Tab-separated table of C-alpha atoms and ligand atoms in Angstrom:
chain	number	residue	atom	x	y	z
A	55	MET	CA	-10.094	-252.139	-65.887
A	56	SER	CA	-10.268	-251.666	-62.130
A	57	ILE	CA	-12.343	-248.815	-60.719
A	58	VAL	CA	-10.551	-245.794	-59.329
A	59	LYS	CA	-11.756	-245.244	-55.757
A	60	ALA	CA	-11.335	-242.490	-53.173
A	61	VAL	CA	-8.091	-242.782	-51.235
A	62	ARG	CA	-8.111	-244.564	-47.834
A	63	GLY	CA	-9.191	-242.282	-44.984
A	64	VAL	CA	-10.911	-239.655	-47.168
A	65	ARG	CA	-14.565	-239.628	-48.213
A	66	ASP	CA	-17.198	-238.142	-50.464
A	67	LEU	CA	-20.022	-236.281	-48.780
A	68	LEU	CA	-23.302	-236.770	-50.580
A	69	PRO	CA	-26.828	-235.403	-50.271
A	70	PRO	CA	-28.834	-235.607	-48.088
A	71	GLU	CA	-25.955	-235.705	-45.567
A	72	THR	CA	-24.552	-232.482	-47.028
A	73	ASP	CA	-27.749	-230.720	-45.876
A	74	LEU	CA	-26.644	-231.403	-42.315
A	75	TRP	CA	-23.130	-230.091	-43.061
A	76	ASN	CA	-24.609	-226.896	-44.478
A	77	ARG	CA	-26.929	-226.462	-41.513
A	78	ILE	CA	-24.025	-226.866	-39.071
A	79	GLU	CA	-21.908	-224.350	-40.980
A	80	SER	CA	-24.657	-221.749	-41.225
A	81	THR	CA	-25.482	-222.099	-37.506
A	82	ALA	CA	-21.788	-221.666	-36.678
A	83	ARG	CA	-21.463	-218.577	-38.926
A	84	ASN	CA	-24.541	-217.131	-37.298
A	85	VAL	CA	-23.210	-217.637	-33.772
A	86	PHE	CA	-19.737	-216.271	-34.676
A	87	GLU	CA	-21.403	-213.228	-36.204
A	88	ARG	CA	-23.232	-212.490	-32.938
A	89	TYR	CA	-19.920	-212.619	-31.058
A	90	CYS	CA	-18.366	-210.241	-33.644
A	91	PHE	CA	-15.975	-212.698	-35.317
A	92	GLY	CA	-14.966	-212.261	-38.961
A	93	GLU	CA	-14.034	-215.050	-41.370
A	94	ILE	CA	-10.435	-215.770	-42.400
A	95	ARG	CA	-9.451	-218.152	-45.216
A	96	THR	CA	-5.834	-219.254	-45.202
A	97	PRO	CA	-4.130	-221.522	-47.766
A	98	ILE	CA	-4.514	-225.296	-47.616
A	99	PHE	CA	-0.730	-225.682	-47.717
A	100	GLU	CA	1.996	-223.810	-45.937
A	101	GLU	CA	5.746	-224.045	-45.496
A	102	THR	CA	6.522	-227.151	-43.443
A	103	GLN	CA	8.517	-225.134	-40.925
A	104	LEU	CA	5.377	-223.240	-39.874
A	105	PHE	CA	3.993	-226.433	-38.324
A	106	ALA	CA	7.370	-227.704	-37.130
A	107	ARG	CA	7.971	-224.479	-35.192
A	108	GLY	CA	4.370	-223.723	-34.274
A	109	VAL	CA	2.830	-227.090	-33.430
A	110	GLY	CA	6.131	-228.634	-32.252
A	111	GLU	CA	8.590	-231.210	-33.675
A	112	GLU	CA	7.865	-233.738	-30.925
A	113	THR	CA	4.092	-233.818	-31.377
A	114	ASP	CA	2.384	-236.779	-33.064
A	115	ILE	CA	1.078	-234.446	-35.761
A	116	VAL	CA	4.465	-233.119	-36.853
A	117	SER	CA	6.531	-236.209	-36.187
A	118	LYS	CA	4.365	-238.681	-38.102
A	119	GLU	CA	1.058	-237.392	-39.476
A	120	MET	CA	1.827	-234.622	-41.954
A	121	TYR	CA	1.438	-234.774	-45.727
A	122	THR	CA	4.673	-233.115	-46.747
A	123	PHE	CA	5.960	-232.715	-50.285
A	124	THR	CA	8.610	-230.853	-52.191
A	125	PRO	CA	7.349	-229.677	-55.577
A	126	ALA	CA	9.838	-230.389	-58.330
A	127	GLY	CA	11.202	-227.468	-60.325
A	128	ASP	CA	9.494	-224.895	-58.134
A	129	GLU	CA	11.017	-221.416	-57.925
A	130	GLY	CA	13.194	-221.234	-54.838
A	131	GLY	CA	13.708	-224.976	-55.435
A	132	GLY	CA	13.273	-227.681	-52.892
A	133	GLN	CA	11.036	-225.776	-50.496
A	134	SER	CA	9.236	-228.252	-48.254
A	135	LEU	CA	5.470	-227.735	-48.139
A	136	THR	CA	2.780	-229.380	-45.967
A	137	LEU	CA	-0.999	-229.761	-46.250
A	138	ARG	CA	-2.271	-227.998	-43.151
A	139	PRO	CA	-2.882	-230.471	-40.285
A	140	GLU	CA	-4.582	-227.720	-38.249
A	141	ASN	CA	-5.371	-224.064	-38.837
A	142	THR	CA	-4.206	-222.117	-35.770
A	143	ALA	CA	-0.595	-221.838	-36.966
A	144	GLY	CA	-1.817	-220.581	-40.370
A	145	VAL	CA	-4.089	-217.972	-38.789
A	146	VAL	CA	-1.311	-216.708	-36.525
A	147	ARG	CA	1.060	-216.586	-39.516
A	148	ALA	CA	-1.499	-214.452	-41.384
A	149	TYR	CA	-1.952	-212.249	-38.297
A	150	ILE	CA	1.786	-211.574	-38.282
A	151	GLU	CA	2.176	-211.254	-42.060
A	152	HIS	CA	-0.667	-208.732	-42.432
A	153	ARG	CA	0.380	-206.823	-39.294
A	154	LEU	CA	-3.059	-207.183	-37.790
A	155	ALA	CA	-1.509	-206.173	-34.447
A	156	ASN	CA	-1.154	-202.592	-35.758
A	157	SER	CA	-4.784	-201.811	-35.014
A	158	GLY	CA	-4.025	-202.428	-31.339
A	159	GLN	CA	-7.387	-204.213	-31.128
A	160	LEU	CA	-8.275	-207.821	-30.496
A	161	GLN	CA	-8.611	-209.842	-33.689
A	162	LYS	CA	-11.514	-212.312	-33.652
A	163	LEU	CA	-11.245	-214.664	-36.595
A	164	TYR	CA	-13.060	-217.848	-37.538
A	165	TYR	CA	-12.506	-220.434	-40.260
A	166	ILE	CA	-14.211	-223.492	-41.717
A	167	GLY	CA	-12.265	-225.916	-43.860
A	168	PRO	CA	-10.425	-229.193	-44.437
A	169	GLN	CA	-7.358	-230.342	-42.506
A	170	PHE	CA	-5.080	-233.277	-43.279
A	171	ARG	CA	-3.430	-235.798	-40.977
A	172	ARG	CA	-2.092	-239.239	-41.783
A	173	GLU	CA	-3.776	-240.955	-38.819
A	174	ARG	CA	-5.066	-244.521	-38.739
A	175	PRO	CA	-8.575	-244.128	-40.210
A	176	GLN	CA	-11.539	-245.256	-38.116
A	177	ARG	CA	-15.051	-244.065	-37.386
A	178	GLY	CA	-14.785	-240.363	-36.502
A	179	ARG	CA	-11.133	-240.179	-37.548
A	180	TYR	CA	-10.265	-239.366	-41.136
A	181	ARG	CA	-7.222	-238.260	-43.096
A	182	GLN	CA	-9.073	-235.326	-44.580
A	183	PHE	CA	-11.444	-233.927	-41.974
A	184	PHE	CA	-13.138	-230.585	-41.469
A	185	GLN	CA	-12.680	-228.152	-38.655
A	186	ILE	CA	-14.727	-225.136	-37.644
A	187	GLY	CA	-12.453	-223.001	-35.528
A	188	ALA	CA	-11.902	-219.541	-34.159
A	189	GLU	CA	-9.049	-217.525	-32.679
A	190	VAL	CA	-9.024	-214.448	-30.436
A	191	ILE	CA	-5.578	-212.855	-30.630
A	192	GLY	CA	-4.125	-209.432	-29.991
A	193	PRO	CA	-1.071	-207.478	-28.857
A	194	PRO	CA	-0.321	-206.898	-25.160
A	195	GLY	CA	-2.752	-204.281	-23.881
A	196	SER	CA	-5.577	-205.436	-26.159
A	197	GLY	CA	-7.051	-207.637	-23.439
A	198	SER	CA	-6.140	-210.850	-25.257
A	199	GLU	CA	-4.552	-212.299	-22.113
A	200	SER	CA	-7.599	-211.760	-19.932
A	201	PRO	CA	-9.338	-214.814	-18.441
A	202	VAL	CA	-12.652	-213.300	-19.490
A	203	ARG	CA	-11.666	-213.985	-23.128
A	204	ASP	CA	-11.267	-217.688	-22.277
A	205	ALA	CA	-14.642	-217.764	-20.533
A	206	GLU	CA	-16.342	-215.891	-23.384
A	207	VAL	CA	-15.005	-218.376	-25.941
A	208	LEU	CA	-16.182	-221.311	-23.798
A	209	GLU	CA	-19.597	-219.734	-23.274
A	210	MET	CA	-19.874	-219.164	-27.041
A	211	LEU	CA	-19.099	-222.851	-27.636
A	212	ALA	CA	-21.733	-223.937	-25.119
A	213	SER	CA	-24.270	-221.748	-26.958
A	214	LEU	CA	-23.209	-223.084	-30.354
A	215	LEU	CA	-23.538	-226.721	-29.255
A	216	SER	CA	-26.944	-226.034	-27.788
A	217	GLU	CA	-28.121	-224.202	-30.943
A	218	LEU	CA	-26.964	-227.154	-32.995
A	219	GLY	CA	-28.948	-229.438	-30.701
A	220	ILE	CA	-25.923	-231.469	-29.500
A	221	ARG	CA	-26.873	-233.180	-26.252
A	222	GLY	CA	-24.932	-234.696	-23.404
A	223	TRP	CA	-21.651	-232.796	-23.775
A	224	THR	CA	-19.158	-232.267	-20.977
A	225	LEU	CA	-16.628	-229.422	-20.906
A	226	LEU	CA	-13.259	-230.610	-19.595
A	227	LEU	CA	-11.030	-227.774	-18.449
A	228	ASN	CA	-7.446	-227.559	-17.235
A	229	SER	CA	-4.483	-225.226	-17.044
A	230	VAL	CA	-1.065	-226.307	-18.339
A	231	GLY	CA	0.665	-223.162	-17.048
A	232	SER	CA	3.041	-220.932	-18.960
A	233	SER	CA	6.037	-222.118	-20.956
A	234	SER	CA	8.275	-221.107	-18.049
A	235	GLU	CA	6.378	-223.288	-15.552
A	236	ARG	CA	6.137	-226.380	-17.752
A	237	PRO	CA	9.821	-227.520	-17.729
A	238	ALA	CA	9.751	-227.891	-13.925
A	239	TYR	CA	6.608	-230.018	-14.159
A	240	VAL	CA	7.970	-232.113	-17.015
A	241	ALA	CA	11.091	-232.769	-14.919
A	242	ARG	CA	8.919	-233.916	-11.961
A	243	LEU	CA	6.897	-236.085	-14.305
A	244	ARG	CA	9.994	-237.706	-15.797
A	245	GLU	CA	11.263	-238.455	-12.321
A	246	ALA	CA	7.943	-239.982	-11.254
A	247	LEU	CA	7.750	-241.993	-14.485
A	248	THR	CA	11.218	-243.532	-14.214
A	249	PRO	CA	10.314	-246.302	-11.728
A	250	VAL	CA	6.873	-247.085	-13.268
A	251	ALA	CA	7.359	-246.588	-17.036
A	252	GLY	CA	8.190	-250.298	-17.482
A	253	GLN	CA	4.654	-251.219	-16.357
A	254	LEU	CA	2.967	-248.927	-18.888
A	255	CYS	CA	1.895	-249.663	-22.490
A	256	ALA	CA	4.480	-249.514	-25.282
A	257	ASN	CA	3.239	-246.088	-26.417
A	258	CYS	CA	3.654	-244.644	-22.938
A	259	GLN	CA	7.117	-246.149	-22.596
A	260	ARG	CA	8.114	-244.224	-25.711
A	261	ARG	CA	6.316	-241.054	-24.611
A	262	ALA	CA	7.925	-241.207	-21.170
A	263	VAL	CA	11.191	-240.515	-22.991
A	264	THR	CA	10.151	-238.293	-25.928
A	265	ASN	CA	7.208	-236.265	-24.562
A	266	PRO	CA	6.213	-237.231	-20.992
A	267	LEU	CA	3.170	-234.898	-20.963
A	268	ARG	CA	1.527	-237.141	-23.553
A	269	VAL	CA	1.513	-240.037	-21.060
A	270	LEU	CA	-1.356	-238.172	-19.359
A	271	ASP	CA	-3.463	-238.624	-22.547
A	272	CYS	CA	-3.160	-242.438	-22.500
A	273	LYS	CA	-6.468	-244.315	-22.678
A	274	THR	CA	-5.139	-247.867	-22.088
A	275	PRO	CA	-7.266	-249.174	-19.154
A	276	GLN	CA	-4.429	-251.011	-17.336
A	277	ASP	CA	-2.298	-247.832	-17.278
A	278	GLN	CA	-4.919	-245.655	-15.613
A	279	PRO	CA	-4.215	-246.340	-11.906
A	280	ILE	CA	-0.509	-245.631	-12.423
A	281	ILE	CA	-1.155	-242.437	-14.422
A	282	ASP	CA	-3.694	-241.183	-11.886
A	283	GLY	CA	-0.942	-241.449	-9.264
A	284	LEU	CA	1.505	-239.195	-11.193
A	285	PRO	CA	2.132	-235.604	-10.010
A	286	ARG	CA	-0.503	-233.070	-11.069
A	287	ILE	CA	0.420	-230.072	-13.188
A	288	TRP	CA	-1.721	-227.862	-10.915
A	289	ASP	CA	0.840	-228.266	-8.115
A	290	SER	CA	3.577	-226.869	-10.388
A	291	LEU	CA	1.675	-223.765	-11.493
A	292	ASP	CA	2.722	-220.367	-10.173
A	293	PRO	CA	0.206	-218.136	-8.367
A	294	SER	CA	-0.521	-215.984	-11.448
A	295	SER	CA	-1.481	-219.034	-13.586
A	296	LYS	CA	-3.630	-220.379	-10.753
A	297	ALA	CA	-5.336	-216.993	-10.401
A	298	HIS	CA	-5.933	-216.874	-14.187
A	299	PHE	CA	-7.542	-220.321	-14.126
A	300	ASN	CA	-9.667	-219.480	-11.081
A	301	ALA	CA	-10.914	-216.333	-12.846
A	302	VAL	CA	-11.925	-218.419	-15.908
A	303	ARG	CA	-13.822	-220.767	-13.598
A	304	ALA	CA	-15.554	-217.924	-11.760
A	305	ALA	CA	-16.702	-216.353	-15.055
A	306	LEU	CA	-18.038	-219.705	-16.295
A	307	GLU	CA	-19.892	-220.205	-13.043
A	308	ALA	CA	-21.343	-216.675	-13.290
A	309	CYS	CA	-22.885	-217.477	-16.662
A	310	GLY	CA	-23.945	-221.008	-15.751
A	311	VAL	CA	-21.668	-223.015	-18.072
A	312	PRO	CA	-20.907	-226.362	-16.373
A	313	TYR	CA	-17.376	-227.813	-16.561
A	314	GLU	CA	-15.136	-230.449	-14.990
A	315	HIS	CA	-11.562	-229.709	-13.944
A	316	ASP	CA	-9.635	-232.516	-15.662
A	317	HIS	CA	-6.097	-232.495	-14.276
A	318	ARG	CA	-4.887	-234.762	-17.085
A	319	LEU	CA	-6.056	-232.658	-20.018
A	320	VAL	CA	-2.799	-231.455	-21.592
A	321	ARG	CA	-3.686	-231.788	-25.301
A	322	GLY	CA	-1.309	-232.864	-27.992
A	323	LEU	CA	0.047	-229.596	-29.374
A	324	ASP	CA	3.095	-227.830	-27.930
A	325	TYR	CA	1.772	-224.304	-28.299
A	326	TYR	CA	-0.803	-224.443	-25.500
A	327	THR	CA	-0.276	-222.298	-22.405
A	328	ARG	CA	-2.559	-221.944	-19.391
A	329	THR	CA	-6.178	-222.817	-20.302
A	330	THR	CA	-6.779	-226.046	-22.246
A	331	PHE	CA	-10.183	-227.542	-22.896
A	332	GLU	CA	-12.170	-230.189	-24.700
A	333	PHE	CA	-15.882	-230.746	-25.159
A	334	VAL	CA	-16.558	-234.493	-25.114
A	335	GLN	CA	-19.696	-236.541	-25.566
A	336	ARG	CA	-19.619	-239.637	-23.426
A	337	ASN	CA	-23.214	-240.625	-22.532
A	338	ALA	CA	-24.348	-243.837	-24.126
A	339	ALA	CA	-28.067	-242.921	-23.885
A	340	ALA	CA	-30.223	-241.619	-26.760
A	341	GLY	CA	-27.560	-241.685	-29.416
A	342	GLU	CA	-25.145	-239.673	-27.303
A	343	GLY	CA	-21.699	-241.211	-27.101
A	344	GLU	CA	-22.033	-242.309	-30.735
A	345	LEU	CA	-18.423	-241.316	-31.255
A	346	GLY	CA	-16.981	-244.132	-29.122
A	347	ALA	CA	-13.232	-243.732	-28.713
A	348	GLN	CA	-13.231	-240.545	-30.794
A	349	ASN	CA	-15.495	-238.730	-28.357
A	350	ALA	CA	-13.806	-235.300	-28.443
A	351	LEU	CA	-16.111	-232.971	-30.335
A	352	LEU	CA	-13.694	-230.101	-30.135
A	353	GLY	CA	-10.549	-228.934	-28.440
A	354	GLY	CA	-8.631	-225.786	-27.845
A	355	GLY	CA	-6.759	-223.557	-25.503
A	356	ARG	CA	-4.603	-220.536	-24.973
A	357	TYR	CA	-1.362	-220.077	-26.931
A	358	ASP	CA	0.353	-217.005	-25.513
A	359	GLY	CA	3.761	-217.848	-27.044
A	360	LEU	CA	2.796	-219.118	-30.503
A	361	SER	CA	3.308	-215.864	-32.404
A	362	GLU	CA	6.841	-215.517	-31.015
A	363	ALA	CA	7.586	-219.182	-31.807
A	364	ILE	CA	6.997	-218.488	-35.480
A	365	GLY	CA	8.949	-215.229	-35.546
A	366	GLY	CA	6.219	-212.695	-34.736
A	367	PRO	CA	5.702	-210.158	-31.941
A	368	ARG	CA	4.161	-211.107	-28.628
A	369	ALA	CA	0.480	-211.834	-29.300
A	370	PRO	CA	-1.373	-213.839	-26.661
A	371	GLY	CA	-4.445	-215.652	-27.909
A	372	ILE	CA	-6.979	-218.376	-27.378
A	373	GLY	CA	-8.802	-220.566	-29.872
A	374	PHE	CA	-10.466	-223.870	-30.612
A	375	ALA	CA	-11.189	-226.293	-33.422
A	376	ILE	CA	-14.421	-228.243	-33.673
A	377	GLY	CA	-14.352	-231.558	-35.531
A	378	GLU	CA	-17.181	-231.005	-38.006
A	379	ASP	CA	-17.218	-234.681	-39.070
A	380	ARG	CA	-17.847	-235.617	-35.437
A	381	LEU	CA	-20.658	-233.074	-35.030
A	382	VAL	CA	-22.331	-234.636	-38.068
A	383	LEU	CA	-21.966	-238.150	-36.600
A	384	ALA	CA	-23.339	-237.035	-33.231
A	385	LEU	CA	-26.320	-235.198	-34.740
A	386	ALA	CA	-27.157	-238.020	-37.144
A	387	ALA	CA	-27.130	-240.507	-34.248
A	388	GLN	CA	-29.351	-238.276	-32.138
A	389	SER	CA	-31.948	-237.954	-34.870
A	390	ARG	CA	-31.938	-241.737	-35.357
A	391	ALA	CA	-32.543	-242.074	-31.610
A	392	GLU	CA	-35.482	-239.677	-31.736
A	393	VAL	CA	-38.258	-241.681	-33.371
A	394	ARG	CA	-40.547	-239.117	-34.955
A	395	LEU	CA	-44.013	-239.925	-33.713
A	396	ALA	CA	-47.106	-239.547	-35.878
A	397	ASP	CA	-49.710	-237.007	-34.735
A	398	ALA	CA	-52.430	-239.646	-34.694
A	399	TYR	CA	-52.949	-243.375	-35.099
A	400	ILE	CA	-56.399	-244.371	-36.329
A	401	ALA	CA	-57.574	-247.683	-34.884
A	402	PRO	CA	-60.523	-249.280	-36.741
A	403	LEU	CA	-62.377	-251.740	-34.482
A	404	GLY	CA	-63.245	-254.507	-36.971
A	405	GLU	CA	-62.652	-255.083	-40.666
A	406	ALA	CA	-65.809	-253.171	-41.601
A	407	LEU	CA	-64.302	-250.033	-40.138
A	408	ASN	CA	-61.183	-250.098	-42.375
A	409	ALA	CA	-62.739	-248.095	-45.195
A	410	PRO	CA	-64.236	-245.288	-43.046
A	411	SER	CA	-60.900	-245.130	-41.199
A	412	LEU	CA	-58.996	-244.666	-44.465
A	413	ALA	CA	-61.421	-241.886	-45.395
A	414	LEU	CA	-60.764	-240.187	-42.037
A	415	ALA	CA	-56.990	-240.606	-42.442
A	416	ARG	CA	-57.202	-239.011	-45.886
A	417	GLU	CA	-58.956	-235.935	-44.455
A	418	LEU	CA	-56.550	-235.534	-41.527
A	419	ARG	CA	-53.477	-235.972	-43.763
A	420	ALA	CA	-54.878	-233.423	-46.190
A	421	SER	CA	-55.100	-230.956	-43.329
A	422	GLY	CA	-51.379	-231.436	-42.624
A	423	LEU	CA	-51.281	-234.001	-39.805
A	424	ARG	CA	-48.960	-237.017	-39.847
A	425	VAL	CA	-51.255	-240.019	-39.556
A	426	GLU	CA	-50.702	-243.788	-39.216
A	427	LEU	CA	-53.573	-246.077	-40.131
A	428	GLY	CA	-54.187	-249.272	-38.134
A	429	ASP	CA	-55.960	-252.435	-39.175
A	430	GLY	CA	-59.454	-253.646	-38.323
A	431	SER	CA	-58.184	-257.216	-37.871
A	432	PHE	CA	-56.252	-256.090	-34.750
A	433	ARG	CA	-57.791	-256.563	-31.310
A	434	LEU	CA	-58.183	-253.309	-29.334
A	435	LYS	CA	-55.243	-254.205	-27.057
A	436	LYS	CA	-52.873	-254.707	-30.022
A	437	SER	CA	-54.126	-251.501	-31.670
A	438	MET	CA	-53.444	-249.523	-28.498
A	439	GLU	CA	-49.951	-251.000	-28.083
A	440	THR	CA	-49.051	-250.256	-31.698
A	441	ALA	CA	-50.500	-246.755	-31.494
A	442	ASN	CA	-48.502	-246.042	-28.344
A	443	LYS	CA	-45.261	-246.891	-30.172
A	444	LEU	CA	-45.983	-244.924	-33.325
A	445	ALA	CA	-48.105	-241.909	-32.411
A	446	ARG	CA	-48.843	-239.274	-29.802
A	447	ALA	CA	-52.584	-240.028	-29.835
A	448	VAL	CA	-54.962	-242.745	-30.929
A	449	VAL	CA	-58.320	-242.138	-32.623
A	450	ILE	CA	-60.683	-245.098	-32.097
A	451	LEU	CA	-63.291	-245.785	-34.737
A	452	GLY	CA	-65.768	-248.568	-33.843
A	453	GLU	CA	-69.409	-249.256	-34.744
A	454	ASP	CA	-70.670	-246.933	-31.990
A	455	GLU	CA	-68.377	-244.106	-33.085
A	456	LEU	CA	-69.447	-244.537	-36.686
A	457	ALA	CA	-73.155	-244.463	-35.766
A	458	SER	CA	-72.903	-241.471	-33.405
A	459	ALA	CA	-70.197	-239.596	-35.375
A	460	MET	CA	-68.396	-239.131	-32.039
A	461	LEU	CA	-64.844	-240.502	-32.041
A	462	THR	CA	-62.808	-241.603	-29.035
A	463	VAL	CA	-59.400	-239.844	-28.834
A	464	LYS	CA	-56.742	-240.794	-26.305
A	465	SER	CA	-53.607	-238.703	-25.787
A	466	PHE	CA	-50.561	-240.762	-24.771
A	467	ALA	CA	-48.859	-237.685	-23.325
A	468	THR	CA	-51.627	-236.965	-20.770
A	469	GLY	CA	-53.416	-240.338	-20.693
A	470	GLU	CA	-56.650	-238.407	-21.168
A	471	GLN	CA	-59.494	-239.946	-23.191
A	472	THR	CA	-62.198	-237.728	-24.753
A	473	LYS	CA	-65.107	-237.945	-27.142
A	474	VAL	CA	-64.692	-235.660	-30.148
A	475	SER	CA	-67.195	-235.003	-32.889
A	476	ARG	CA	-66.238	-236.402	-36.315
A	477	ASN	CA	-65.716	-232.984	-37.643
A	478	LEU	CA	-62.408	-232.171	-39.277
A	479	ARG	CA	-62.010	-228.783	-37.603
A	480	GLU	CA	-62.685	-230.107	-34.083
A	481	LEU	CA	-60.612	-233.215	-34.551
A	482	THR	CA	-57.573	-231.364	-35.922
A	483	ALA	CA	-57.852	-228.828	-33.088
A	484	VAL	CA	-57.773	-231.618	-30.468
A	485	LEU	CA	-54.923	-233.510	-32.152
A	486	ALA	CA	-52.883	-230.346	-32.759
A	487	GLY	CA	-53.501	-229.221	-29.144
A	488	ASN	CA	-52.162	-232.585	-28.030
A	489	LEU	CA	-48.856	-231.827	-29.824
A	490	GLN	CA	-48.277	-228.874	-27.530
A	491	SER	CA	-48.891	-230.800	-24.313
B	924	AMP	P1	-6.991	-230.900	-32.553
B	924	AMP	O1	-6.716	-229.992	-33.723
B	924	AMP	O2	-6.163	-232.147	-32.559
B	924	AMP	O3	-7.009	-230.159	-31.270
B	924	AMP	O4	-8.478	-231.440	-32.766
B	924	AMP	C1	-9.622	-230.633	-32.605
B	924	AMP	C2	-10.822	-231.454	-32.991
B	924	AMP	O5	-10.744	-231.805	-34.375
B	924	AMP	C3	-10.938	-232.791	-32.273
B	924	AMP	O6	-11.597	-232.631	-31.038
B	924	AMP	C4	-11.746	-233.605	-33.246
B	924	AMP	O7	-13.119	-233.346	-33.075
B	924	AMP	C5	-11.311	-233.082	-34.595
B	924	AMP	N1	-10.316	-233.986	-35.212
B	924	AMP	C6	-8.980	-234.037	-34.978
B	924	AMP	N2	-8.406	-234.981	-35.746
B	924	AMP	C7	-9.391	-235.544	-36.488
B	924	AMP	C8	-9.444	-236.573	-37.484
B	924	AMP	N3	-8.353	-237.215	-37.898
B	924	AMP	N4	-10.647	-236.884	-38.031
B	924	AMP	C9	-11.784	-236.232	-37.625
B	924	AMP	N5	-11.786	-235.255	-36.708
B	924	AMP	C10	-10.618	-234.905	-36.141
């Protein structure tokens, strides 16, 4: 009989990798706690129309990526249900359903859980993937529209990424204006696309007709010069949207969070208004940029009209979703790139020094140091080269050192060479001191 395997695009997570998942989740909970967010858990499936109305019929997610089913014989018969492809629409539905607006206060909610999209699987892109996300939403007058909310969310994300130890991220920031400003821009874009669409990739030719904003997302290299020449959304924004965006920028600058204004960042979901953002990792050095084409660690933005789009009261808000799978890939690559050096490498000078060197290694290891042991058949030059690759310091043990009980210790961090008595306490103090330098 053939073996039953996991379905294409979904995966098992096994130890020890799950340790990393748990560490990421507990760091995120800890950070959210400090910013006064509370956890929300919404169902894995919802009525299909929630996503159709919330995320938008024309988006890639709704038009081709959803797992939709109609349970047979269900009460109410024939109701179309969908595995959630994202969680913002579900959170806003719950906000409306439980009348969270009644408190008049901002609601700050976070979630951690699986999402489902029928995308073409590849590294960093799965059909069941996990998002860690948060939403700040509230009725008019609660301050939910304020640009300081946007900046606070972005500053929180910068802190979270740094606490997780993610390196080399870039915050891309843009404003897509309000839903009343967008039609004028889309019309300008359509007009500008008409004469050039034929030179773009097949995807863009389709998007130019169905959803011209998505052309701005295209990554096909040959299309880039043409797309860079298209009108910018910034020039279609009204003064109040420009002022909102400038206030977000000023607040980020005040707290020292670096960003790039990316005029092409429109994101793929219809509900975004004004601020949109992504944190990407694109440096190839030291394991950064591990994600290749799927280099967006997280994305989000403001959605001032979403509540109304799904039948609720006006409730401006801002939120984000972090791709947890991608955080795990980025962190795993970084730790592979960081070779963990031993605290000391013991270099015996001659075969006769192997045994006393092993005895010394045994003592140092017993006192908690990480020690590599060399080989007396190596010449000094080879010992030093090997030690430099594997350890922070080398301890040289030759005939002279054995006779005088004074060892030669060289720190690779400072280049300093000293004589240290062959006394466990002194030696560990020197080697441990070297770790701090
Ligand atoms: P989105 O909900 O499309 O704004 O995506 C937010 C983040 O979720 C992205 O920046 C990715 O890190 C992650 N993400 C989205 N789709 C997938 C997927 N199919 N597999 C893994 N991560 C994903």
